C-alpha cells in the first residue's frame, strides 16, 4: 500500500482486508438505510448479502492506472470531502445547462452550430476520467462522445459551449476542477 | 412546504417537456442526445425532489425520503453514462454530425 497523498491511493500489492472491510461497510450502511429495520434478522441478512457481494465484486472494482498497469485505483476510493465542494458547483452548472438547452429548444430559429472537437486532458486515475466525462455531458451544450488515451472527443451545440471547455488560452474551468478534485495537477507526493 | 413541492414538480415537468420537444425539434442524432441527456436528468431529479417535499408535508423526512434521494443520485450517475454510451456507439459506426453548412 502506497499512499501518495490524502484521498488518492495507488495500490501495488492488494491490501485485501482493508478494501474488503471498506466496501463491506459501505454496502452494509446502504442496506440498513434501504431496509430501515434494525432487528437481528434484517441486519443478519444484510451482513451476509454484503459479504457475498463484496466477495464477488471486489476484484472488478480494481481499475488499472493509466500509466503503470501494475498499479490500481479503487472505484470507491473517492475523496469525499473535496467531492462535497465539487457537487454543488456541478449541480449549478447542470441547472445552467438545462436553461441553456431549454432556451435553444424554445427558440423558433434554433440557433445551433454543432461541431465536434477533441481536447486532451492527462489524468492518471480512471475514476477522474469518468467524473470529467460525466460532468462534460451534464453541462452546457456539450456531450462526451469518445474517450481514449486521455483524449476527449466532444460534441458541442454551439461556439460558446466549446469555448467554455477549451478556451484559447489555458485550461477550461471544469477539467481543472476535476483534476484538483483528484489532485492530478499537483506534483506527485506533495499532498495537502 | 406545499409550495416548495409544487415549485419543484412544475420545474421537473417543464424540463421534461422541453427535453421531449427538443428530441422532436433538433436536426440530428447528436443534438437530440443533448436534449434528452440533459433535460431528462434535471427533469426527473426535480420531480423526485418535489416528491420528497410532498411526502414531507404529512410524514416529515423519513427513510422514504432517503430512498428517493438515492434514486436522484443514481440518475445523475447513470444518465450521462447512458448518453455517452449511445453517442459513442453512433460515433464509432461513423455517423456524421449535422452542421449548419452541410445542409
PDB file of C-alpha atoms in Angstrom:
ATOM      1  CA  UNK A   1       0.000   0.000   0.000  1.00  0.00           C
ATOM      2  CA  UNK A   2       1.493   3.232  -1.122  1.00  0.00           C
ATOM      3  CA  UNK A   3      -0.370   6.418  -0.309  1.00  0.00           C
ATOM      4  CA  UNK A   4       0.918   9.352  -2.342  1.00  0.00           C
ATOM      5  CA  UNK A   5      -1.435  11.948  -0.923  1.00  0.00           C
ATOM      6  CA  UNK A   6      -4.631  12.139   1.054  1.00  0.00           C
ATOM      7  CA  UNK A   7      -7.528  10.529  -0.750  1.00  0.00           C
ATOM      8  CA  UNK A   8      -5.539   9.334  -3.714  1.00  0.00           C
ATOM      9  CA  UNK A   9      -4.456   5.807  -3.146  1.00  0.00           C
ATOM     10  CA  UNK A  10      -2.478   3.705  -5.530  1.00  0.00           C
ATOM     11  CA  UNK A  11      -2.165   0.115  -4.577  1.00  0.00           C
ATOM     12  CA  UNK A  12       0.642  -2.090  -5.718  1.00  0.00           C
ATOM     13  CA  UNK A  13       0.013  -5.084  -3.584  1.00  0.00           C
ATOM     14  CA  UNK A  14      -3.505  -5.942  -2.611  1.00  0.00           C
ATOM     15  CA  UNK A  15      -4.268  -4.657   0.802  1.00  0.00           C
ATOM     16  CA  UNK A  16      -7.115  -7.079   0.671  1.00  0.00           C
ATOM     17  CA  UNK A  17      -8.514  -6.822   4.178  1.00  0.00           C
ATOM     18  CA  UNK A  18      -8.731  -3.030   4.228  1.00  0.00           C
ATOM     19  CA  UNK A  19     -10.507  -2.773   0.897  1.00  0.00           C
ATOM     20  CA  UNK A  20     -12.759  -5.651   1.779  1.00  0.00           C
ATOM     21  CA  UNK A  21     -13.906  -4.060   5.014  1.00  0.00           C
ATOM     22  CA  UNK A  22     -14.351  -0.591   3.452  1.00  0.00           C
ATOM     23  CA  UNK A  23     -16.595  -1.882   0.700  1.00  0.00           C
ATOM     24  CA  UNK A  24     -18.426  -4.081   3.176  1.00  0.00           C
ATOM     25  CA  UNK A  25     -19.161  -1.122   5.439  1.00  0.00           C
ATOM     26  CA  UNK A  26     -20.443   0.987   2.527  1.00  0.00           C
ATOM     27  CA  UNK A  27     -22.743  -1.776   1.336  1.00  0.00           C
ATOM     28  CA  UNK A  28     -23.971  -2.609   4.809  1.00  0.00           C
ATOM     29  CA  UNK A  29     -24.811   1.031   5.558  1.00  0.00           C
ATOM     30  CA  UNK A  30     -26.651   1.191   2.234  1.00  0.00           C
ATOM     31  CA  UNK A  31     -28.638  -1.928   3.121  1.00  0.00           C
ATOM     32  CA  UNK A  32     -29.541  -0.584   6.546  1.00  0.00           C
ATOM     33  CA  UNK A  33     -30.765   2.684   5.062  1.00  0.00           C
ATOM     34  CA  UNK A  34     -32.860   0.907   2.465  1.00  0.00           C
ATOM     35  CA  UNK A  35     -34.401  -1.650   4.803  1.00  0.00           C
ATOM     36  CA  UNK A  36     -34.938   0.794   7.670  1.00  0.00           C
ATOM     37  CA  UNK A  37     -35.327  -2.074  10.124  1.00  0.00           C
ATOM     38  CA  UNK A  38     -32.768  -2.597  12.869  1.00  0.00           C
ATOM     39  CA  UNK A  39     -33.700  -6.037  14.242  1.00  0.00           C
ATOM     40  CA  UNK A  40     -31.331  -9.011  14.231  1.00  0.00           C
ATOM     41  CA  UNK A  41     -32.969 -10.825  11.342  1.00  0.00           C
ATOM     42  CA  UNK A  42     -32.708  -7.969   8.844  1.00  0.00           C
ATOM     43  CA  UNK A  43     -29.201  -6.981   9.917  1.00  0.00           C
ATOM     44  CA  UNK A  44     -28.005 -10.592   9.530  1.00  0.00           C
ATOM     45  CA  UNK A  45     -29.477 -10.895   6.056  1.00  0.00           C
ATOM     46  CA  UNK A  46     -27.838  -7.561   5.194  1.00  0.00           C
ATOM     47  CA  UNK A  47     -24.446  -8.627   6.516  1.00  0.00           C
ATOM     48  CA  UNK A  48     -24.500 -11.937   4.634  1.00  0.00           C
ATOM     49  CA  UNK A  49     -25.622 -10.284   1.411  1.00  0.00           C
ATOM     50  CA  UNK A  50     -22.955  -7.577   1.694  1.00  0.00           C
ATOM     51  CA  UNK A  51     -20.276 -10.197   2.326  1.00  0.00           C
ATOM     52  CA  UNK A  52     -21.232 -12.154  -0.789  1.00  0.00           C
ATOM     53  CA  UNK A  53     -21.442  -9.005  -2.928  1.00  0.00           C
ATOM     54  CA  UNK A  54     -18.031  -7.785  -1.724  1.00  0.00           C
ATOM     55  CA  UNK A  55     -16.504 -11.179  -2.389  1.00  0.00           C
ATOM     56  CA  UNK A  56     -17.843 -11.242  -5.940  1.00  0.00           C
ATOM     57  CA  UNK A  57     -17.237  -7.614  -6.957  1.00  0.00           C
ATOM     58  CA  UNK A  58     -14.045  -6.516  -5.209  1.00  0.00           C
ATOM     59  CA  UNK A  59     -11.763  -7.736  -7.993  1.00  0.00           C
ATOM     60  CA  UNK A  60     -13.926  -5.930 -10.578  1.00  0.00           C
ATOM     61  CA  UNK A  61     -13.516  -2.632  -8.735  1.00  0.00           C
ATOM     62  CA  UNK A  62      -9.749  -2.513  -9.075  1.00  0.00           C
ATOM     63  CA  UNK A  63      -9.094  -0.232 -12.013  1.00  0.00           C
ATOM     64  CA  UNK A  64      -5.657  -0.297 -13.615  1.00  0.00           C
ATOM     65  CA  UNK A  65      -3.859   3.040 -13.578  1.00  0.00           C
ATOM     66  CA  UNK A  66      -3.293   4.815 -16.896  1.00  0.00           C
ATOM     67  CA  UNK A  67       0.484   4.942 -16.671  1.00  0.00           C
ATOM     68  CA  UNK A  68       1.528   1.929 -14.741  1.00  0.00           C
ATOM     69  CA  UNK A  69      -0.514  -1.181 -15.351  1.00  0.00           C
ATOM     70  CA  UNK A  70       0.701  -2.785 -12.139  1.00  0.00           C
ATOM     71  CA  UNK A  71      -0.940  -0.109 -10.032  1.00  0.00           C
ATOM     72  CA  UNK A  72      -4.575   0.033  -9.220  1.00  0.00           C
ATOM     73  CA  UNK A  73      -7.178   2.558  -8.258  1.00  0.00           C
ATOM     74  CA  UNK A  74     -10.197   1.503  -6.300  1.00  0.00           C
ATOM     75  CA  UNK A  75     -13.503   2.506  -7.823  1.00  0.00           C
ATOM     76  CA  UNK A  76     -14.976   3.515  -4.467  1.00  0.00           C
ATOM     77  CA  UNK A  77     -11.910   5.441  -3.336  1.00  0.00           C
ATOM     78  CA  UNK A  78     -13.253   8.961  -3.908  1.00  0.00           C
ATOM     79  CA  UNK A  79     -12.113  11.994  -1.904  1.00  0.00           C
ATOM     80  CA  UNK A  80     -15.422  12.646  -0.146  1.00  0.00           C
ATOM     81  CA  UNK A  81     -14.595  15.993   1.434  1.00  0.00           C
ATOM     82  CA  UNK A  82     -13.462  17.650  -1.786  1.00  0.00           C
ATOM     83  CA  UNK A  83     -16.349  15.992  -3.605  1.00  0.00           C
ATOM     84  CA  UNK A  84     -18.775  17.802  -1.289  1.00  0.00           C
ATOM     85  CA  UNK A  85     -17.356  21.089  -2.535  1.00  0.00           C
ATOM     86  CA  UNK A  86     -17.488  19.986  -6.175  1.00  0.00           C
ATOM     87  CA  UNK A  87     -21.058  18.647  -6.278  1.00  0.00           C
ATOM     88  CA  UNK A  88     -22.911  21.941  -5.522  1.00  0.00           C
ATOM     89  CA  UNK A  89     -20.903  23.653  -8.260  1.00  0.00           C
ATOM     90  CA  UNK A  90     -21.758  20.810 -10.643  1.00  0.00           C
ATOM     91  CA  UNK A  91     -25.472  20.991  -9.805  1.00  0.00           C
ATOM     92  CA  UNK A  92     -25.459  24.718 -10.514  1.00  0.00           C
ATOM     93  CA  UNK A  93     -23.752  24.018 -13.857  1.00  0.00           C
ATOM     94  CA  UNK A  94     -26.403  21.388 -14.626  1.00  0.00           C
ATOM     95  CA  UNK A  95     -29.183  23.894 -13.972  1.00  0.00           C
ATOM     96  CA  UNK A  96     -27.474  26.427 -16.245  1.00  0.00           C
ATOM     97  CA  UNK A  97     -27.058  23.720 -18.906  1.00  0.00           C
ATOM     98  CA  UNK A  98     -30.741  22.946 -18.835  1.00  0.00           C
ATOM     99  CA  UNK A  99     -31.840  26.565 -19.070  1.00  0.00           C
ATOM    100  CA  UNK A 100     -29.399  26.965 -21.975  1.00  0.00           C
ATOM    101  CA  UNK A 101     -30.797  23.940 -23.836  1.00  0.00           C
ATOM    102  CA  UNK A 102     -34.377  24.937 -23.000  1.00  0.00           C
ATOM    103  CA  UNK A 103     -33.813  28.397 -24.490  1.00  0.00           C
ATOM    104  CA  UNK A 104     -32.389  26.864 -27.670  1.00  0.00           C
ATOM    105  CA  UNK A 105     -35.263  24.371 -27.975  1.00  0.00           C
ATOM    106  CA  UNK A 106     -37.927  27.017 -27.445  1.00  0.00           C
ATOM    107  CA  UNK A 107     -36.281  29.499 -29.811  1.00  0.00           C
ATOM    108  CA  UNK A 108     -38.065  29.255 -33.180  1.00  0.00           C
ATOM    109  CA  UNK A 109     -34.838  29.996 -35.083  1.00  0.00           C
ATOM    110  CA  UNK A 110     -32.969  27.200 -33.307  1.00  0.00           C
ATOM    111  CA  UNK A 111     -29.593  28.963 -33.026  1.00  0.00           C
ATOM    112  CA  UNK A 112     -27.251  25.992 -33.057  1.00  0.00           C
ATOM    113  CA  UNK A 113     -23.882  25.500 -34.695  1.00  0.00           C
ATOM    114  CA  UNK A 114     -22.984  21.924 -33.783  1.00  0.00           C
ATOM    115  CA  UNK A 115     -19.402  20.789 -34.067  1.00  0.00           C
ATOM    116  CA  UNK A 116     -17.166  18.017 -32.873  1.00  0.00           C
ATOM    117  CA  UNK A 117     -13.799  18.777 -31.344  1.00  0.00           C
ATOM    118  CA  UNK A 118     -11.133  16.971 -29.396  1.00  0.00           C
ATOM    119  CA  UNK A 119      -9.082  18.016 -26.427  1.00  0.00           C
ATOM    120  CA  UNK A 120      -6.535  16.329 -24.284  1.00  0.00           C
ATOM    121  CA  UNK A 121      -6.526  16.142 -20.523  1.00  0.00           C
ATOM    122  CA  UNK A 122      -3.896  13.984 -18.983  1.00  0.00           C
ATOM    123  CA  UNK A 123      -5.018  12.302 -15.799  1.00  0.00           C
ATOM    124  CA  UNK A 124      -3.848   9.053 -14.371  1.00  0.00           C
ATOM    125  CA  UNK A 125      -6.875   7.946 -12.411  1.00  0.00           C
ATOM    126  CA  UNK A 126      -9.652   6.295 -14.469  1.00  0.00           C
ATOM    127  CA  UNK A 127     -12.162   7.476 -11.861  1.00  0.00           C
ATOM    128  CA  UNK A 128     -11.152  11.076 -12.538  1.00  0.00           C
ATOM    129  CA  UNK A 129     -11.763  10.473 -16.251  1.00  0.00           C
ATOM    130  CA  UNK A 130     -15.230   9.109 -15.513  1.00  0.00           C
ATOM    131  CA  UNK A 131     -16.008  12.172 -13.407  1.00  0.00           C
ATOM    132  CA  UNK A 132     -14.841  14.567 -16.089  1.00  0.00           C
ATOM    133  CA  UNK A 133     -16.660  12.753 -18.886  1.00  0.00           C
ATOM    134  CA  UNK A 134     -19.874  12.685 -16.875  1.00  0.00           C
ATOM    135  CA  UNK A 135     -19.552  16.330 -15.917  1.00  0.00           C
ATOM    136  CA  UNK A 136     -18.983  17.341 -19.541  1.00  0.00           C
ATOM    137  CA  UNK A 137     -22.122  15.514 -20.617  1.00  0.00           C
ATOM    138  CA  UNK A 138     -24.183  17.196 -17.903  1.00  0.00           C
ATOM    139  CA  UNK A 139     -23.074  20.764 -18.563  1.00  0.00           C
ATOM    140  CA  UNK A 140     -23.887  23.482 -21.118  1.00  0.00           C
ATOM    141  CA  UNK A 141     -24.152  22.242 -24.666  1.00  0.00           C
ATOM    142  CA  UNK A 142     -21.506  19.525 -24.600  1.00  0.00           C
ATOM    143  CA  UNK A 143     -21.542  15.715 -24.728  1.00  0.00           C
ATOM    144  CA  UNK A 144     -18.573  13.404 -24.370  1.00  0.00           C
ATOM    145  CA  UNK A 145     -18.658  11.235 -27.459  1.00  0.00           C
ATOM    146  CA  UNK A 146     -15.488   9.242 -27.046  1.00  0.00           C
ATOM    147  CA  UNK A 147     -12.601   8.933 -24.640  1.00  0.00           C
ATOM    148  CA  UNK A 148      -9.395   7.129 -25.388  1.00  0.00           C
ATOM    149  CA  UNK A 149      -5.852   7.589 -24.100  1.00  0.00           C
ATOM    150  CA  UNK A 150      -6.588  10.897 -22.325  1.00  0.00           C
ATOM    151  CA  UNK A 151      -8.176  12.379 -25.463  1.00  0.00           C
ATOM    152  CA  UNK A 152     -11.775  13.501 -25.208  1.00  0.00           C
ATOM    153  CA  UNK A 153     -13.941  13.826 -28.289  1.00  0.00           C
ATOM    154  CA  UNK A 154     -16.736  16.223 -27.502  1.00  0.00           C
ATOM    155  CA  UNK A 155     -19.838  17.236 -29.419  1.00  0.00           C
ATOM    156  CA  UNK A 156     -20.836  20.835 -28.762  1.00  0.00           C
ATOM    157  CA  UNK A 157     -24.093  22.587 -29.586  1.00  0.00           C
ATOM    158  CA  UNK A 158     -22.558  25.988 -30.253  1.00  0.00           C
ATOM    159  CA  UNK A 159     -19.376  28.028 -30.153  1.00  0.00           C
ATOM    160  CA  UNK A 160     -19.861  29.229 -26.569  1.00  0.00           C
ATOM    161  CA  UNK A 161     -20.072  25.689 -25.260  1.00  0.00           C
ATOM    162  CA  UNK A 162     -16.801  24.798 -26.962  1.00  0.00           C
ATOM    163  CA  UNK A 163     -15.031  27.906 -25.691  1.00  0.00           C
ATOM    164  CA  UNK A 164     -16.185  27.230 -22.132  1.00  0.00           C
ATOM    165  CA  UNK A 165     -14.463  23.871 -22.166  1.00  0.00           C
ATOM    166  CA  UNK A 166     -11.361  24.728 -24.159  1.00  0.00           C
ATOM    167  CA  UNK A 167     -10.607  28.467 -24.039  1.00  0.00           C
ATOM    168  CA  UNK A 168      -7.990  29.823 -26.429  1.00  0.00           C
ATOM    169  CA  UNK A 169      -5.544  30.206 -23.599  1.00  0.00           C
ATOM    170  CA  UNK A 170      -5.046  27.859 -20.719  1.00  0.00           C
ATOM    171  CA  UNK A 171      -7.459  25.286 -19.478  1.00  0.00           C
ATOM    172  CA  UNK A 172     -11.220  25.180 -19.005  1.00  0.00           C
ATOM    173  CA  UNK A 173     -12.655  25.510 -15.526  1.00  0.00           C
ATOM    174  CA  UNK A 174     -14.153  22.063 -15.435  1.00  0.00           C
ATOM    175  CA  UNK A 175     -11.117  19.903 -16.341  1.00  0.00           C
ATOM    176  CA  UNK A 176      -9.113  21.943 -13.877  1.00  0.00           C
ATOM    177  CA  UNK A 177     -11.658  21.455 -11.101  1.00  0.00           C
ATOM    178  CA  UNK A 178     -11.899  17.703 -11.675  1.00  0.00           C
ATOM    179  CA  UNK A 179      -8.130  17.414 -11.718  1.00  0.00           C
ATOM    180  CA  UNK A 180      -7.947  19.288  -8.448  1.00  0.00           C
ATOM    181  CA  UNK A 181     -10.644  17.028  -7.027  1.00  0.00           C
ATOM    182  CA  UNK A 182      -8.373  14.058  -7.631  1.00  0.00           C
ATOM    183  CA  UNK A 183      -5.182  16.024  -7.037  1.00  0.00           C
ATOM    184  CA  UNK A 184      -3.883  15.243 -10.512  1.00  0.00           C
ATOM    185  CA  UNK A 185      -2.495  18.750 -11.006  1.00  0.00           C
ATOM    186  CA  UNK A 186      -0.026  18.511  -8.200  1.00  0.00           C
ATOM    187  CA  UNK A 187       3.426  17.102  -8.198  1.00  0.00           C
ATOM    188  CA  UNK A 188       3.385  13.508  -7.071  1.00  0.00           C
ATOM    189  CA  UNK A 189       3.894  13.061  -3.357  1.00  0.00           C
ATOM    190  CA  UNK A 190       3.344  16.645  -2.267  1.00  0.00           C
ATOM    191  CA  UNK A 191      -0.187  16.173  -0.983  1.00  0.00           C
ATOM    192  CA  UNK A 192      -2.146  18.697   1.005  1.00  0.00           C
TER     193      UNK A 192
ATOM    194  CA  UNK B   1     -43.566  23.018   2.133  1.00  0.00           C
ATOM    195  CA  UNK B   2     -46.552  22.556  -0.159  1.00  0.00           C
ATOM    196  CA  UNK B   3     -45.469  25.375  -2.429  1.00  0.00           C
ATOM    197  CA  UNK B   4     -41.885  24.149  -2.447  1.00  0.00           C
ATOM    198  CA  UNK B   5     -43.117  20.723  -3.601  1.00  0.00           C
ATOM    199  CA  UNK B   6     -45.270  22.394  -6.250  1.00  0.00           C
ATOM    200  CA  UNK B   7     -42.367  24.511  -7.449  1.00  0.00           C
ATOM    201  CA  UNK B   8     -40.031  21.537  -7.851  1.00  0.00           C
ATOM    202  CA  UNK B   9     -42.679  19.384  -9.536  1.00  0.00           C
ATOM    203  CA  UNK B  10     -43.555  22.143 -12.008  1.00  0.00           C
ATOM    204  CA  UNK B  11     -39.871  22.668 -12.723  1.00  0.00           C
ATOM    205  CA  UNK B  12     -39.486  18.937 -13.340  1.00  0.00           C
ATOM    206  CA  UNK B  13     -42.474  18.890 -15.689  1.00  0.00           C
ATOM    207  CA  UNK B  14     -41.141  21.895 -17.584  1.00  0.00           C
ATOM    208  CA  UNK B  15     -37.671  20.457 -18.187  1.00  0.00           C
ATOM    209  CA  UNK B  16     -39.005  17.018 -19.124  1.00  0.00           C
ATOM    210  CA  UNK B  17     -41.381  18.695 -21.573  1.00  0.00           C
ATOM    211  CA  UNK B  18     -38.550  20.758 -23.074  1.00  0.00           C
ATOM    212  CA  UNK B  19     -36.454  17.596 -23.405  1.00  0.00           C
ATOM    213  CA  UNK B  20     -39.244  15.837 -25.294  1.00  0.00           C
ATOM    214  CA  UNK B  21     -39.785  18.879 -27.503  1.00  0.00           C
ATOM    215  CA  UNK B  22     -36.046  19.066 -28.123  1.00  0.00           C
ATOM    216  CA  UNK B  23     -35.908  15.462 -29.266  1.00  0.00           C
ATOM    217  CA  UNK B  24     -38.532  16.316 -31.892  1.00  0.00           C
ATOM    218  CA  UNK B  25     -37.120  19.675 -32.971  1.00  0.00           C
ATOM    219  CA  UNK B  26     -33.365  19.082 -33.146  1.00  0.00           C
ATOM    220  CA  UNK B  27     -31.978  18.183 -36.569  1.00  0.00           C
ATOM    221  CA  UNK B  28     -29.839  15.110 -35.956  1.00  0.00           C
ATOM    222  CA  UNK B  29     -28.935  12.300 -33.601  1.00  0.00           C
ATOM    223  CA  UNK B  30     -26.225  14.021 -31.557  1.00  0.00           C
ATOM    224  CA  UNK B  31     -28.133  17.228 -30.970  1.00  0.00           C
ATOM    225  CA  UNK B  32     -31.140  15.162 -29.914  1.00  0.00           C
ATOM    226  CA  UNK B  33     -28.959  13.448 -27.360  1.00  0.00           C
ATOM    227  CA  UNK B  34     -28.219  16.900 -25.926  1.00  0.00           C
ATOM    228  CA  UNK B  35     -31.923  17.427 -25.293  1.00  0.00           C
ATOM    229  CA  UNK B  36     -32.648  14.011 -23.833  1.00  0.00           C
ATOM    230  CA  UNK B  37     -29.416  13.622 -21.884  1.00  0.00           C
ATOM    231  CA  UNK B  38     -29.627  16.928 -20.049  1.00  0.00           C
ATOM    232  CA  UNK B  39     -33.339  17.618 -19.901  1.00  0.00           C
ATOM    233  CA  UNK B  40     -34.226  14.201 -18.518  1.00  0.00           C
ATOM    234  CA  UNK B  41     -31.581  14.317 -15.833  1.00  0.00           C
ATOM    235  CA  UNK B  42     -32.725  17.584 -14.336  1.00  0.00           C
ATOM    236  CA  UNK B  43     -36.404  16.982 -15.078  1.00  0.00           C
ATOM    237  CA  UNK B  44     -36.570  13.642 -13.293  1.00  0.00           C
ATOM    238  CA  UNK B  45     -34.331  14.842 -10.464  1.00  0.00           C
ATOM    239  CA  UNK B  46     -36.517  17.898  -9.832  1.00  0.00           C
ATOM    240  CA  UNK B  47     -39.699  15.817  -9.938  1.00  0.00           C
ATOM    241  CA  UNK B  48     -38.335  13.387  -7.359  1.00  0.00           C
ATOM    242  CA  UNK B  49     -37.125  16.184  -5.090  1.00  0.00           C
ATOM    243  CA  UNK B  50     -40.622  17.618  -5.401  1.00  0.00           C
ATOM    244  CA  UNK B  51     -41.997  14.247  -4.290  1.00  0.00           C
ATOM    245  CA  UNK B  52     -39.675  14.260  -1.280  1.00  0.00           C
ATOM    246  CA  UNK B  53     -41.132  17.594  -0.180  1.00  0.00           C
ATOM    247  CA  UNK B  54     -44.661  16.403  -0.949  1.00  0.00           C
ATOM    248  CA  UNK B  55     -44.206  13.357   1.288  1.00  0.00           C
ATOM    249  CA  UNK B  56     -42.716  15.582   3.983  1.00  0.00           C
ATOM    250  CA  UNK B  57     -45.986  17.542   4.243  1.00  0.00           C
ATOM    251  CA  UNK B  58     -47.578  14.725   6.217  1.00  0.00           C
ATOM    252  CA  UNK B  59     -44.793  12.455   7.400  1.00  0.00           C
ATOM    253  CA  UNK B  60     -41.731  14.676   7.687  1.00  0.00           C
ATOM    254  CA  UNK B  61     -38.438  13.385   6.316  1.00  0.00           C
ATOM    255  CA  UNK B  62     -38.282   9.603   6.672  1.00  0.00           C
ATOM    256  CA  UNK B  63     -36.399   6.640   5.218  1.00  0.00           C
ATOM    257  CA  UNK B  64     -38.558   7.029   2.136  1.00  0.00           C
ATOM    258  CA  UNK B  65     -37.031  10.464   1.551  1.00  0.00           C
ATOM    259  CA  UNK B  66     -33.547   8.977   1.733  1.00  0.00           C
ATOM    260  CA  UNK B  67     -34.506   6.258  -0.729  1.00  0.00           C
ATOM    261  CA  UNK B  68     -35.886   8.840  -3.142  1.00  0.00           C
ATOM    262  CA  UNK B  69     -32.655  10.791  -2.759  1.00  0.00           C
ATOM    263  CA  UNK B  70     -30.732   7.648  -3.716  1.00  0.00           C
ATOM    264  CA  UNK B  71     -32.777   7.490  -6.917  1.00  0.00           C
ATOM    265  CA  UNK B  72     -31.761  11.074  -7.731  1.00  0.00           C
ATOM    266  CA  UNK B  73     -28.081  10.293  -7.152  1.00  0.00           C
ATOM    267  CA  UNK B  74     -28.329   7.180  -9.292  1.00  0.00           C
ATOM    268  CA  UNK B  75     -29.962   9.053 -12.160  1.00  0.00           C
ATOM    269  CA  UNK B  76     -27.245  11.712 -12.004  1.00  0.00           C
ATOM    270  CA  UNK B  77     -24.626   8.986 -12.354  1.00  0.00           C
ATOM    271  CA  UNK B  78     -26.372   6.751 -14.863  1.00  0.00           C
ATOM    272  CA  UNK B  79     -27.931   9.212 -17.301  1.00  0.00           C
ATOM    273  CA  UNK B  80     -24.676  10.780 -18.599  1.00  0.00           C
ATOM    274  CA  UNK B  81     -23.128   7.334 -18.900  1.00  0.00           C
ATOM    275  CA  UNK B  82     -26.078   6.139 -20.955  1.00  0.00           C
ATOM    276  CA  UNK B  83     -25.948   9.239 -23.172  1.00  0.00           C
ATOM    277  CA  UNK B  84     -22.218   8.786 -23.641  1.00  0.00           C
ATOM    278  CA  UNK B  85     -22.575   5.079 -24.475  1.00  0.00           C
ATOM    279  CA  UNK B  86     -25.210   5.722 -27.160  1.00  0.00           C
ATOM    280  CA  UNK B  87     -23.238   8.649 -28.643  1.00  0.00           C
ATOM    281  CA  UNK B  88     -20.043   6.645 -28.718  1.00  0.00           C
ATOM    282  CA  UNK B  89     -21.756   3.768 -30.477  1.00  0.00           C
ATOM    283  CA  UNK B  90     -23.077   6.189 -33.111  1.00  0.00           C
ATOM    284  CA  UNK B  91     -19.680   7.871 -33.471  1.00  0.00           C
ATOM    285  CA  UNK B  92     -17.826   4.588 -33.923  1.00  0.00           C
ATOM    286  CA  UNK B  93     -20.359   3.491 -36.513  1.00  0.00           C
ATOM    287  CA  UNK B  94     -19.366   6.585 -38.487  1.00  0.00           C
ATOM    288  CA  UNK B  95     -22.495   8.698 -38.159  1.00  0.00           C
ATOM    289  CA  UNK B  96     -21.586  12.231 -39.262  1.00  0.00           C
ATOM    290  CA  UNK B  97     -22.811  15.110 -37.102  1.00  0.00           C
ATOM    291  CA  UNK B  98     -25.140  17.615 -38.702  1.00  0.00           C
ATOM    292  CA  UNK B  99     -23.640  21.037 -39.375  1.00  0.00           C
ATOM    293  CA  UNK B 100     -25.140  24.349 -40.419  1.00  0.00           C
ATOM    294  CA  UNK B 101     -23.100  24.483 -43.632  1.00  0.00           C
ATOM    295  CA  UNK B 102     -23.604  20.890 -44.699  1.00  0.00           C
ATOM    296  CA  UNK B 103     -27.322  21.155 -45.317  1.00  0.00           C
TER     297      UNK B 103
END
